[in-house]
């Protein structure tokens, strides 16, 4: 799965900002802030910019709703399901697809 496909997948899931509790829109880059709608929350998959609460951080300030109804911090999710592992990408993608609740 390439990066573009991953962003499409993430945008189908219930992933929120810990600052404003609004859903995150995943985009290819958050570097050009002037190109982004300043009434939304964005992430490039690792970093977060929450214009609503005027906050910037990383995945530690994002959370997802799991299909079980539980809430999970995204940093914990990434670690638990192999996103940071050298060969864990496929396991991470499968986990996102099947464990995180759809929007």
PDB file as gemmi writes it, atoms N, CA and C in Angstrom:
CRYST1    1.000    1.000    1.000  90.00  90.00  90.00 P 1                      
ATOM      1  N   UNK A   1       0.856  -1.177   0.000  1.00  0.00           N  
ATOM      2  CA  UNK A   1       0.000   0.000   0.000  1.00  0.00           C  
ATOM      3  C   UNK A   1       0.898   1.235   0.000  1.00  0.00           C  
ATOM      4  N   UNK A   2       0.642   2.128  -0.931  1.00  0.00           N  
ATOM      5  CA  UNK A   2       1.454   3.343  -0.957  1.00  0.00           C  
ATOM      6  C   UNK A   2       0.861   4.394  -0.019  1.00  0.00           C  
ATOM      7  N   UNK A   3       1.577   5.495   0.123  1.00  0.00           N  
ATOM      8  CA  UNK A   3       1.188   6.547   1.067  1.00  0.00           C  
ATOM      9  C   UNK A   3      -0.200   7.108   0.754  1.00  0.00           C  
ATOM     10  N   UNK A   4      -0.482   7.317  -0.518  1.00  0.00           N  
ATOM     11  CA  UNK A   4      -1.777   7.882  -0.908  1.00  0.00           C  
ATOM     12  C   UNK A   4      -2.924   6.960  -0.487  1.00  0.00           C  
ATOM     13  N   UNK A   5      -2.745   5.663  -0.697  1.00  0.00           N  
ATOM     14  CA  UNK A   5      -3.762   4.684  -0.296  1.00  0.00           C  
ATOM     15  C   UNK A   5      -3.928   4.665   1.219  1.00  0.00           C  
ATOM     16  N   UNK A   6      -2.820   4.818   1.943  1.00  0.00           N  
ATOM     17  CA  UNK A   6      -2.884   4.848   3.403  1.00  0.00           C  
ATOM     18  C   UNK A   6      -3.675   6.057   3.881  1.00  0.00           C  
ATOM     19  N   UNK A   7      -3.455   7.220   3.274  1.00  0.00           N  
ATOM     20  CA  UNK A   7      -4.193   8.424   3.663  1.00  0.00           C  
ATOM     21  C   UNK A   7      -5.686   8.259   3.400  1.00  0.00           C  
ATOM     22  N   UNK A   8      -6.046   7.644   2.283  1.00  0.00           N  
ATOM     23  CA  UNK A   8      -7.459   7.375   1.974  1.00  0.00           C  
ATOM     24  C   UNK A   8      -8.056   6.473   3.049  1.00  0.00           C  
ATOM     25  N   UNK A   9      -7.330   5.435   3.422  1.00  0.00           N  
ATOM     26  CA  UNK A   9      -7.790   4.517   4.465  1.00  0.00           C  
ATOM     27  C   UNK A   9      -7.975   5.247   5.795  1.00  0.00           C  
ATOM     28  N   UNK A  10      -6.987   6.041   6.199  1.00  0.00           N  
ATOM     29  CA  UNK A  10      -7.070   6.756   7.473  1.00  0.00           C  
ATOM     30  C   UNK A  10      -8.249   7.724   7.490  1.00  0.00           C  
ATOM     31  N   UNK A  11      -8.559   8.341   6.361  1.00  0.00           N  
ATOM     32  CA  UNK A  11      -9.688   9.273   6.290  1.00  0.00           C  
ATOM     33  C   UNK A  11     -11.041   8.584   6.396  1.00  0.00           C  
ATOM     34  N   UNK A  12     -11.080   7.266   6.304  1.00  0.00           N  
ATOM     35  CA  UNK A  12     -12.327   6.513   6.464  1.00  0.00           C  
ATOM     36  C   UNK A  12     -12.546   6.074   7.912  1.00  0.00           C  
ATOM     37  N   UNK A  13     -11.586   6.339   8.778  1.00  0.00           N  
ATOM     38  CA  UNK A  13     -11.627   5.833  10.148  1.00  0.00           C  
ATOM     39  C   UNK A  13     -11.913   6.948  11.148  1.00  0.00           C  
ATOM     40  N   UNK A  14     -12.398   6.551  12.320  1.00  0.00           N  
ATOM     41  CA  UNK A  14     -12.705   7.512  13.382  1.00  0.00           C  
ATOM     42  C   UNK A  14     -11.430   7.811  14.168  1.00  0.00           C  
ATOM     43  N   UNK A  15     -10.732   8.854  13.734  1.00  0.00           N  
ATOM     44  CA  UNK A  15      -9.497   9.296  14.383  1.00  0.00           C  
ATOM     45  C   UNK A  15      -9.660  10.784  14.680  1.00  0.00           C  
ATOM     46  N   UNK A  16      -9.372  11.167  15.926  1.00  0.00           N  
ATOM     47  CA  UNK A  16      -9.688  12.502  16.414  1.00  0.00           C  
ATOM     48  C   UNK A  16      -8.486  13.192  17.054  1.00  0.00           C  
ATOM     49  N   UNK A  17      -8.578  14.512  17.161  1.00  0.00           N  
ATOM     50  CA  UNK A  17      -7.581  15.317  17.862  1.00  0.00           C  
ATOM     51  C   UNK A  17      -7.893  15.325  19.355  1.00  0.00           C  
ATOM     52  N   UNK A  18      -6.877  15.165  20.179  1.00  0.00           N  
ATOM     53  CA  UNK A  18      -7.066  15.253  21.633  1.00  0.00           C  
ATOM     54  C   UNK A  18      -7.325  16.695  22.067  1.00  0.00           C  
ATOM     55  N   UNK A  19      -6.968  17.655  21.238  1.00  0.00           N  
ATOM     56  CA  UNK A  19      -7.159  19.061  21.592  1.00  0.00           C  
ATOM     57  C   UNK A  19      -8.609  19.495  21.425  1.00  0.00           C  
ATOM     58  N   UNK A  20      -9.197  19.272  20.248  1.00  0.00           N  
ATOM     59  CA  UNK A  20     -10.554  19.748  19.965  1.00  0.00           C  
ATOM     60  C   UNK A  20     -11.583  18.625  19.896  1.00  0.00           C  
ATOM     61  N   UNK A  21     -11.122  17.376  19.913  1.00  0.00           N  
ATOM     62  CA  UNK A  21     -11.989  16.201  19.759  1.00  0.00           C  
ATOM     63  C   UNK A  21     -12.711  16.159  18.415  1.00  0.00           C  
ATOM     64  N   UNK A  22     -12.180  16.866  17.441  1.00  0.00           N  
ATOM     65  CA  UNK A  22     -12.745  16.852  16.093  1.00  0.00           C  
ATOM     66  C   UNK A  22     -12.055  15.794  15.247  1.00  0.00           C  
ATOM     67  N   UNK A  23     -12.762  15.280  14.233  1.00  0.00           N  
ATOM     68  CA  UNK A  23     -12.135  14.287  13.351  1.00  0.00           C  
ATOM     69  C   UNK A  23     -10.965  14.906  12.591  1.00  0.00           C  
ATOM     70  N   UNK A  24      -9.960  14.090  12.380  1.00  0.00           N  
ATOM     71  CA  UNK A  24      -8.755  14.528  11.681  1.00  0.00           C  
ATOM     72  C   UNK A  24      -8.894  14.213  10.200  1.00  0.00           C  
ATOM     73  N   UNK A  25      -8.511  15.175   9.373  1.00  0.00           N  
ATOM     74  CA  UNK A  25      -8.414  14.936   7.939  1.00  0.00           C  
ATOM     75  C   UNK A  25      -6.946  14.670   7.627  1.00  0.00           C  
ATOM     76  N   UNK A  26      -6.671  13.514   7.048  1.00  0.00           N  
ATOM     77  CA  UNK A  26      -5.296  13.142   6.725  1.00  0.00           C  
ATOM     78  C   UNK A  26      -4.954  13.642   5.330  1.00  0.00           C  
ATOM     79  N   UNK A  27      -3.836  14.360   5.240  1.00  0.00           N  
ATOM     80  CA  UNK A  27      -3.376  14.950   3.986  1.00  0.00           C  
ATOM     81  C   UNK A  27      -1.918  14.572   3.752  1.00  0.00           C  
ATOM     82  N   UNK A  28      -1.467  14.760   2.533  1.00  0.00           N  
ATOM     83  CA  UNK A  28      -0.093  14.395   2.185  1.00  0.00           C  
ATOM     84  C   UNK A  28       0.926  15.236   2.941  1.00  0.00           C  
ATOM     85  N   UNK A  29       0.620  16.520   3.155  1.00  0.00           N  
ATOM     86  CA  UNK A  29       1.563  17.398   3.851  1.00  0.00           C  
ATOM     87  C   UNK A  29       0.805  18.479   4.616  1.00  0.00           C  
ATOM     88  N   UNK A  30       1.307  18.827   5.788  1.00  0.00           N  
ATOM     89  CA  UNK A  30       0.730  19.933   6.561  1.00  0.00           C  
ATOM     90  C   UNK A  30       1.696  21.111   6.611  1.00  0.00           C  
ATOM     91  N   UNK A  31       2.758  21.060   5.828  1.00  0.00           N  
ATOM     92  CA  UNK A  31       3.790  22.104   5.854  1.00  0.00           C  
ATOM     93  C   UNK A  31       3.286  23.440   5.342  1.00  0.00           C  
ATOM     94  N   UNK A  32       2.469  23.438   4.295  1.00  0.00           N  
ATOM     95  CA  UNK A  32       1.945  24.682   3.739  1.00  0.00           C  
ATOM     96  C   UNK A  32       0.606  24.999   4.400  1.00  0.00           C  
ATOM     97  N   UNK A  33       0.673  25.625   5.571  1.00  0.00           N  
ATOM     98  CA  UNK A  33      -0.540  25.905   6.346  1.00  0.00           C  
ATOM     99  C   UNK A  33      -1.509  26.810   5.604  1.00  0.00           C  
ATOM    100  N   UNK A  34      -1.001  27.673   4.740  1.00  0.00           N  
ATOM    101  CA  UNK A  34      -1.882  28.596   4.023  1.00  0.00           C  
ATOM    102  C   UNK A  34      -2.816  27.862   3.056  1.00  0.00           C  
ATOM    103  N   UNK A  35      -2.461  26.654   2.668  1.00  0.00           N  
ATOM    104  CA  UNK A  35      -3.298  25.872   1.750  1.00  0.00           C  
ATOM    105  C   UNK A  35      -4.378  25.075   2.473  1.00  0.00           C  
ATOM    106  N   UNK A  36      -4.376  25.108   3.802  1.00  0.00           N  
ATOM    107  CA  UNK A  36      -5.316  24.313   4.593  1.00  0.00           C  
ATOM    108  C   UNK A  36      -6.443  25.182   5.134  1.00  0.00           C  
ATOM    109  N   UNK A  37      -7.608  24.595   5.298  1.00  0.00           N  
ATOM    110  CA  UNK A  37      -8.773  25.259   5.884  1.00  0.00           C  
ATOM    111  C   UNK A  37      -8.528  25.407   7.385  1.00  0.00           C  
ATOM    112  N   UNK A  38      -8.507  26.631   7.870  1.00  0.00           N  
ATOM    113  CA  UNK A  38      -8.164  26.890   9.268  1.00  0.00           C  
ATOM    114  C   UNK A  38      -9.313  26.638  10.242  1.00  0.00           C  
ATOM    115  N   UNK A  39     -10.355  25.973   9.779  1.00  0.00           N  
ATOM    116  CA  UNK A  39     -11.440  25.583  10.687  1.00  0.00           C  
ATOM    117  C   UNK A  39     -11.440  24.072  10.904  1.00  0.00           C  
ATOM    118  N   UNK A  40     -10.356  23.401  10.487  1.00  0.00           N  
ATOM    119  CA  UNK A  40     -10.290  21.942  10.564  1.00  0.00           C  
ATOM    120  C   UNK A  40      -9.041  21.467  11.292  1.00  0.00           C  
ATOM    121  N   UNK A  41      -8.944  20.152  11.385  1.00  0.00           N  
ATOM    122  CA  UNK A  41      -7.802  19.480  12.005  1.00  0.00           C  
ATOM    123  C   UNK A  41      -7.173  18.580  10.948  1.00  0.00           C  
ATOM    124  N   UNK A  42      -5.851  18.627  10.841  1.00  0.00           N  
ATOM    125  CA  UNK A  42      -5.141  17.863   9.814  1.00  0.00           C  
ATOM    126  C   UNK A  42      -3.995  17.059  10.404  1.00  0.00           C  
ATOM    127  N   UNK A  43      -3.650  15.998   9.692  1.00  0.00           N  
ATOM    128  CA  UNK A  43      -2.467  15.218  10.025  1.00  0.00           C  
ATOM    129  C   UNK A  43      -1.877  14.663   8.739  1.00  0.00           C  
ATOM    130  N   UNK A  44      -0.558  14.504   8.758  1.00  0.00           N  
ATOM    131  CA  UNK A  44       0.122  13.844   7.642  1.00  0.00           C  
ATOM    132  C   UNK A  44       0.411  12.384   7.982  1.00  0.00           C  
ATOM    133  N   UNK A  45      -0.179  11.916   9.062  1.00  0.00           N  
ATOM    134  CA  UNK A  45       0.025  10.547   9.526  1.00  0.00           C  
ATOM    135  C   UNK A  45       0.905  10.482  10.756  1.00  0.00           C  
ATOM    136  N   UNK A  46       1.769  11.463  10.923  1.00  0.00           N  
ATOM    137  CA  UNK A  46       2.652  11.513  12.093  1.00  0.00           C  
ATOM    138  C   UNK A  46       2.444  12.787  12.904  1.00  0.00           C  
ATOM    139  N   UNK A  47       2.261  13.907  12.220  1.00  0.00           N  
ATOM    140  CA  UNK A  47       2.126  15.185  12.902  1.00  0.00           C  
ATOM    141  C   UNK A  47       0.710  15.709  12.767  1.00  0.00           C  
ATOM    142  N   UNK A  48       0.309  16.499  13.739  1.00  0.00           N  
ATOM    143  CA  UNK A  48      -1.059  16.998  13.854  1.00  0.00           C  
ATOM    144  C   UNK A  48      -1.037  18.515  13.900  1.00  0.00           C  
ATOM    145  N   UNK A  49      -1.963  19.136  13.188  1.00  0.00           N  
ATOM    146  CA  UNK A  49      -2.185  20.563  13.335  1.00  0.00           C  
ATOM    147  C   UNK A  49      -3.687  20.769  13.523  1.00  0.00           C  
ATOM    148  N   UNK A  50      -4.035  21.322  14.676  1.00  0.00           N  
ATOM    149  CA  UNK A  50      -5.430  21.538  15.052  1.00  0.00           C  
ATOM    150  C   UNK A  50      -5.667  23.040  15.042  1.00  0.00           C  
ATOM    151  N   UNK A  51      -6.204  23.548  13.935  1.00  0.00           N  
ATOM    152  CA  UNK A  51      -6.439  24.980  13.818  1.00  0.00           C  
ATOM    153  C   UNK A  51      -7.519  25.450  14.777  1.00  0.00           C  
ATOM    154  N   UNK A  52      -8.460  24.592  15.126  1.00  0.00           N  
ATOM    155  CA  UNK A  52      -9.562  24.964  16.013  1.00  0.00           C  
ATOM    156  C   UNK A  52      -9.028  25.367  17.384  1.00  0.00           C  
ATOM    157  N   UNK A  53      -8.068  24.602  17.902  1.00  0.00           N  
ATOM    158  CA  UNK A  53      -7.481  24.889  19.217  1.00  0.00           C  
ATOM    159  C   UNK A  53      -6.093  25.519  19.110  1.00  0.00           C  
ATOM    160  N   UNK A  54      -5.684  25.864  17.880  1.00  0.00           N  
ATOM    161  CA  UNK A  54      -4.383  26.478  17.638  1.00  0.00           C  
ATOM    162  C   UNK A  54      -3.250  25.667  18.267  1.00  0.00           C  
ATOM    163  N   UNK A  55      -3.197  24.395  17.924  1.00  0.00           N  
ATOM    164  CA  UNK A  55      -2.216  23.488  18.528  1.00  0.00           C  
ATOM    165  C   UNK A  55      -1.539  22.643  17.454  1.00  0.00           C  
ATOM    166  N   UNK A  56      -0.265  22.354  17.701  1.00  0.00           N  
ATOM    167  CA  UNK A  56       0.493  21.446  16.841  1.00  0.00           C  
ATOM    168  C   UNK A  56       1.156  20.406  17.716  1.00  0.00           C  
ATOM    169  N   UNK A  57       1.171  19.172  17.265  1.00  0.00           N  
ATOM    170  CA  UNK A  57       1.812  18.101  18.032  1.00  0.00           C  
ATOM    171  C   UNK A  57       2.027  16.912  17.108  1.00  0.00           C  
ATOM    172  N   UNK A  58       2.066  15.723  17.699  1.00  0.00           N  
ATOM    173  CA  UNK A  58       2.286  14.514  16.903  1.00  0.00           C  
ATOM    174  C   UNK A  58       1.201  13.494  17.221  1.00  0.00           C  
ATOM    175  N   UNK A  59       1.436  12.246  16.860  1.00  0.00           N  
ATOM    176  CA  UNK A  59       0.408  11.221  17.036  1.00  0.00           C  
ATOM    177  C   UNK A  59       0.026  10.979  18.486  1.00  0.00           C  
ATOM    178  N   UNK A  60       0.841  11.461  19.429  1.00  0.00           N  
ATOM    179  CA  UNK A  60       0.494  11.288  20.846  1.00  0.00           C  
ATOM    180  C   UNK A  60      -0.754  12.089  21.211  1.00  0.00           C  
ATOM    181  N   UNK A  61      -1.130  13.056  20.377  1.00  0.00           N  
ATOM    182  CA  UNK A  61      -2.311  13.877  20.633  1.00  0.00           C  
ATOM    183  C   UNK A  61      -3.471  13.534  19.695  1.00  0.00           C  
ATOM    184  N   UNK A  62      -3.454  12.296  19.188  1.00  0.00           N  
ATOM    185  CA  UNK A  62      -4.550  11.782  18.370  1.00  0.00           C  
ATOM    186  C   UNK A  62      -5.074  10.511  19.027  1.00  0.00           C  
ATOM    187  N   UNK A  63      -6.355  10.249  18.843  1.00  0.00           N  
ATOM    188  CA  UNK A  63      -6.916   8.998  19.350  1.00  0.00           C  
ATOM    189  C   UNK A  63      -7.902   8.438  18.340  1.00  0.00           C  
ATOM    190  N   UNK A  64      -8.127   7.139  18.446  1.00  0.00           N  
ATOM    191  CA  UNK A  64      -9.082   6.498  17.542  1.00  0.00           C  
ATOM    192  C   UNK A  64     -10.127   5.755  18.360  1.00  0.00           C  
ATOM    193  N   UNK A  65     -11.269   5.545  17.722  1.00  0.00           N  
ATOM    194  CA  UNK A  65     -12.320   4.735  18.322  1.00  0.00           C  
ATOM    195  C   UNK A  65     -12.248   3.354  17.687  1.00  0.00           C  
ATOM    196  N   UNK A  66     -12.112   2.348  18.530  1.00  0.00           N  
ATOM    197  CA  UNK A  66     -12.001   0.976  18.052  1.00  0.00           C  
ATOM    198  C   UNK A  66     -13.387   0.377  17.839  1.00  0.00           C  
ATOM    199  N   UNK A  67     -13.460  -0.671  17.077  1.00  0.00           N  
ATOM    200  CA  UNK A  67     -14.746  -1.345  16.821  1.00  0.00           C  
ATOM    201  C   UNK A  67     -15.373  -1.895  18.101  1.00  0.00           C  
ATOM    202  N   UNK A  68     -14.556  -2.114  19.119  1.00  0.00           N  
ATOM    203  CA  UNK A  68     -15.060  -2.601  20.407  1.00  0.00           C  
ATOM    204  C   UNK A  68     -15.718  -1.490  21.209  1.00  0.00           C  
ATOM    205  N   UNK A  69     -15.572  -0.235  20.742  1.00  0.00           N  
ATOM    206  CA  UNK A  69     -16.101   0.904  21.473  1.00  0.00           C  
ATOM    207  C   UNK A  69     -15.059   1.580  22.345  1.00  0.00           C  
ATOM    208  N   UNK A  70     -13.927   0.929  22.527  1.00  0.00           N  
ATOM    209  CA  UNK A  70     -12.842   1.518  23.316  1.00  0.00           C  
ATOM    210  C   UNK A  70     -12.161   2.626  22.520  1.00  0.00           C  
ATOM    211  N   UNK A  71     -11.458   3.479  23.264  1.00  0.00           N  
ATOM    212  CA  UNK A  71     -10.672   4.551  22.672  1.00  0.00           C  
ATOM    213  C   UNK A  71      -9.205   4.211  22.867  1.00  0.00           C  
ATOM    214  N   UNK A  72      -8.387   4.491  21.858  1.00  0.00           N  
ATOM    215  CA  UNK A  72      -6.964   4.161  21.922  1.00  0.00           C  
ATOM    216  C   UNK A  72      -6.147   5.350  21.427  1.00  0.00           C  
ATOM    217  N   UNK A  73      -5.132   5.724  22.187  1.00  0.00           N  
ATOM    218  CA  UNK A  73      -4.195   6.754  21.759  1.00  0.00           C  
ATOM    219  C   UNK A  73      -3.462   6.251  20.515  1.00  0.00           C  
ATOM    220  N   UNK A  74      -3.292   7.106  19.519  1.00  0.00           N  
ATOM    221  CA  UNK A  74      -2.688   6.660  18.261  1.00  0.00           C  
ATOM    222  C   UNK A  74      -1.212   6.299  18.406  1.00  0.00           C  
ATOM    223  N   UNK A  75      -0.502   6.942  19.304  1.00  0.00           N  
ATOM    224  CA  UNK A  75       0.895   6.560  19.511  1.00  0.00           C  
ATOM    225  C   UNK A  75       0.965   5.126  20.030  1.00  0.00           C  
ATOM    226  N   UNK A  76       0.080   4.792  20.956  1.00  0.00           N  
ATOM    227  CA  UNK A  76       0.010   3.419  21.465  1.00  0.00           C  
ATOM    228  C   UNK A  76      -0.402   2.454  20.356  1.00  0.00           C  
ATOM    229  N   UNK A  77      -1.376   2.859  19.551  1.00  0.00           N  
ATOM    230  CA  UNK A  77      -1.846   2.009  18.452  1.00  0.00           C  
ATOM    231  C   UNK A  77      -0.717   1.750  17.460  1.00  0.00           C  
ATOM    232  N   UNK A  78      -0.017   2.809  17.056  1.00  0.00           N  
ATOM    233  CA  UNK A  78       1.090   2.658  16.108  1.00  0.00           C  
ATOM    234  C   UNK A  78       2.132   1.695  16.664  1.00  0.00           C  
ATOM    235  N   UNK A  79       2.460   1.854  17.946  1.00  0.00           N  
ATOM    236  CA  UNK A  79       3.479   0.992  18.571  1.00  0.00           C  
ATOM    237  C   UNK A  79       2.994  -0.448  18.680  1.00  0.00           C  
ATOM    238  N   UNK A  80       1.776  -0.625  19.156  1.00  0.00           N  
ATOM    239  CA  UNK A  80       1.225  -1.958  19.392  1.00  0.00           C  
ATOM    240  C   UNK A  80       1.085  -2.764  18.104  1.00  0.00           C  
ATOM    241  N   UNK A  81       0.738  -2.096  17.013  1.00  0.00           N  
ATOM    242  CA  UNK A  81       0.445  -2.822  15.779  1.00  0.00           C  
ATOM    243  C   UNK A  81       1.529  -2.691  14.708  1.00  0.00           C  
ATOM    244  N   UNK A  82       2.723  -2.298  15.096  1.00  0.00           N  
ATOM    245  CA  UNK A  82       3.883  -2.429  14.230  1.00  0.00           C  
ATOM    246  C   UNK A  82       4.220  -1.305  13.281  1.00  0.00           C  
ATOM    247  N   UNK A  83       3.604  -0.142  13.409  1.00  0.00           N  
ATOM    248  CA  UNK A  83       3.905   0.941  12.476  1.00  0.00           C  
ATOM    249  C   UNK A  83       5.372   1.353  12.528  1.00  0.00           C  
ATOM    250  N   UNK A  84       5.987   1.238  13.697  1.00  0.00           N  
ATOM    251  CA  UNK A  84       7.377   1.660  13.850  1.00  0.00           C  
ATOM    252  C   UNK A  84       8.361   0.516  13.633  1.00  0.00           C  
ATOM    253  N   UNK A  85       7.855  -0.699  13.467  1.00  0.00           N  
ATOM    254  CA  UNK A  85       8.729  -1.850  13.242  1.00  0.00           C  
ATOM    255  C   UNK A  85       9.257  -1.827  11.812  1.00  0.00           C  
ATOM    256  N   UNK A  86      10.463  -2.281  11.659  1.00  0.00           N  
ATOM    257  CA  UNK A  86      11.092  -2.290  10.336  1.00  0.00           C  
ATOM    258  C   UNK A  86      10.252  -3.052   9.308  1.00  0.00           C  
ATOM    259  N   UNK A  87       9.643  -4.144   9.726  1.00  0.00           N  
ATOM    260  CA  UNK A  87       8.845  -4.963   8.813  1.00  0.00           C  
ATOM    261  C   UNK A  87       7.381  -5.053   9.239  1.00  0.00           C  
ATOM    262  N   UNK A  88       6.896  -4.064   9.993  1.00  0.00           N  
ATOM    263  CA  UNK A  88       5.546  -4.147  10.544  1.00  0.00           C  
ATOM    264  C   UNK A  88       4.471  -3.437   9.761  1.00  0.00           C  
ATOM    265  N   UNK A  89       4.812  -2.863   8.614  1.00  0.00           N  
ATOM    266  CA  UNK A  89       3.853  -2.070   7.859  1.00  0.00           C  
ATOM    267  C   UNK A  89       2.581  -2.797   7.479  1.00  0.00           C  
ATOM    268  N   UNK A  90       2.710  -4.019   7.001  1.00  0.00           N  
ATOM    269  CA  UNK A  90       1.520  -4.777   6.591  1.00  0.00           C  
ATOM    270  C   UNK A  90       0.612  -5.077   7.771  1.00  0.00           C  
ATOM    271  N   UNK A  91       1.200  -5.428   8.897  1.00  0.00           N  
ATOM    272  CA  UNK A  91       0.412  -5.716  10.104  1.00  0.00           C  
ATOM    273  C   UNK A  91      -0.308  -4.452  10.561  1.00  0.00           C  
ATOM    274  N   UNK A  92       0.367  -3.319  10.483  1.00  0.00           N  
ATOM    275  CA  UNK A  92      -0.229  -2.049  10.873  1.00  0.00           C  
ATOM    276  C   UNK A  92      -1.425  -1.721   9.976  1.00  0.00           C  
ATOM    277  N   UNK A  93      -1.268  -1.873   8.673  1.00  0.00           N  
ATOM    278  CA  UNK A  93      -2.353  -1.593   7.724  1.00  0.00           C  
ATOM    279  C   UNK A  93      -3.550  -2.495   7.998  1.00  0.00           C  
ATOM    280  N   UNK A  94      -3.303  -3.777   8.194  1.00  0.00           N  
ATOM    281  CA  UNK A  94      -4.403  -4.707   8.510  1.00  0.00           C  
ATOM    282  C   UNK A  94      -5.110  -4.278   9.791  1.00  0.00           C  
ATOM    283  N   UNK A  95      -4.351  -3.853  10.782  1.00  0.00           N  
ATOM    284  CA  UNK A  95      -4.938  -3.433  12.057  1.00  0.00           C  
ATOM    285  C   UNK A  95      -5.810  -2.204  11.880  1.00  0.00           C  
ATOM    286  N   UNK A  96      -5.326  -1.222  11.134  1.00  0.00           N  
ATOM    287  CA  UNK A  96      -6.129  -0.023  10.866  1.00  0.00           C  
ATOM    288  C   UNK A  96      -7.437  -0.431  10.187  1.00  0.00           C  
ATOM    289  N   UNK A  97      -7.347  -1.288   9.188  1.00  0.00           N  
ATOM    290  CA  UNK A  97      -8.535  -1.692   8.430  1.00  0.00           C  
ATOM    291  C   UNK A  97      -9.584  -2.364   9.300  1.00  0.00           C  
ATOM    292  N   UNK A  98      -9.155  -3.250  10.193  1.00  0.00           N  
ATOM    293  CA  UNK A  98     -10.103  -4.119  10.896  1.00  0.00           C  
ATOM    294  C   UNK A  98     -10.371  -3.754  12.349  1.00  0.00           C  
ATOM    295  N   UNK A  99      -9.518  -2.959  12.959  1.00  0.00           N  
ATOM    296  CA  UNK A  99      -9.684  -2.678  14.388  1.00  0.00           C  
ATOM    297  C   UNK A  99     -10.297  -1.306  14.640  1.00  0.00           C  
ATOM    298  N   UNK A 100      -9.951  -0.320  13.799  1.00  0.00           N  
ATOM    299  CA  UNK A 100     -10.450   1.042  13.998  1.00  0.00           C  
ATOM    300  C   UNK A 100     -11.825   1.172  13.351  1.00  0.00           C  
ATOM    301  N   UNK A 101     -12.740   1.787  14.090  1.00  0.00           N  
ATOM    302  CA  UNK A 101     -14.120   1.952  13.627  1.00  0.00           C  
ATOM    303  C   UNK A 101     -14.190   2.906  12.433  1.00  0.00           C  
ATOM    304  N   UNK A 102     -15.080   2.608  11.500  1.00  0.00           N  
ATOM    305  CA  UNK A 102     -15.304   3.473  10.341  1.00  0.00           C  
ATOM    306  C   UNK A 102     -16.078   4.714  10.741  1.00  0.00           C  
ATOM    307  N   UNK A 103     -15.872   5.783   9.982  1.00  0.00           N  
ATOM    308  CA  UNK A 103     -16.615   7.033  10.222  1.00  0.00           C  
ATOM    309  C   UNK A 103     -18.054   6.856   9.811  1.00  0.00           C  
TER     310      UNK A 103                                                      
END                                                                             
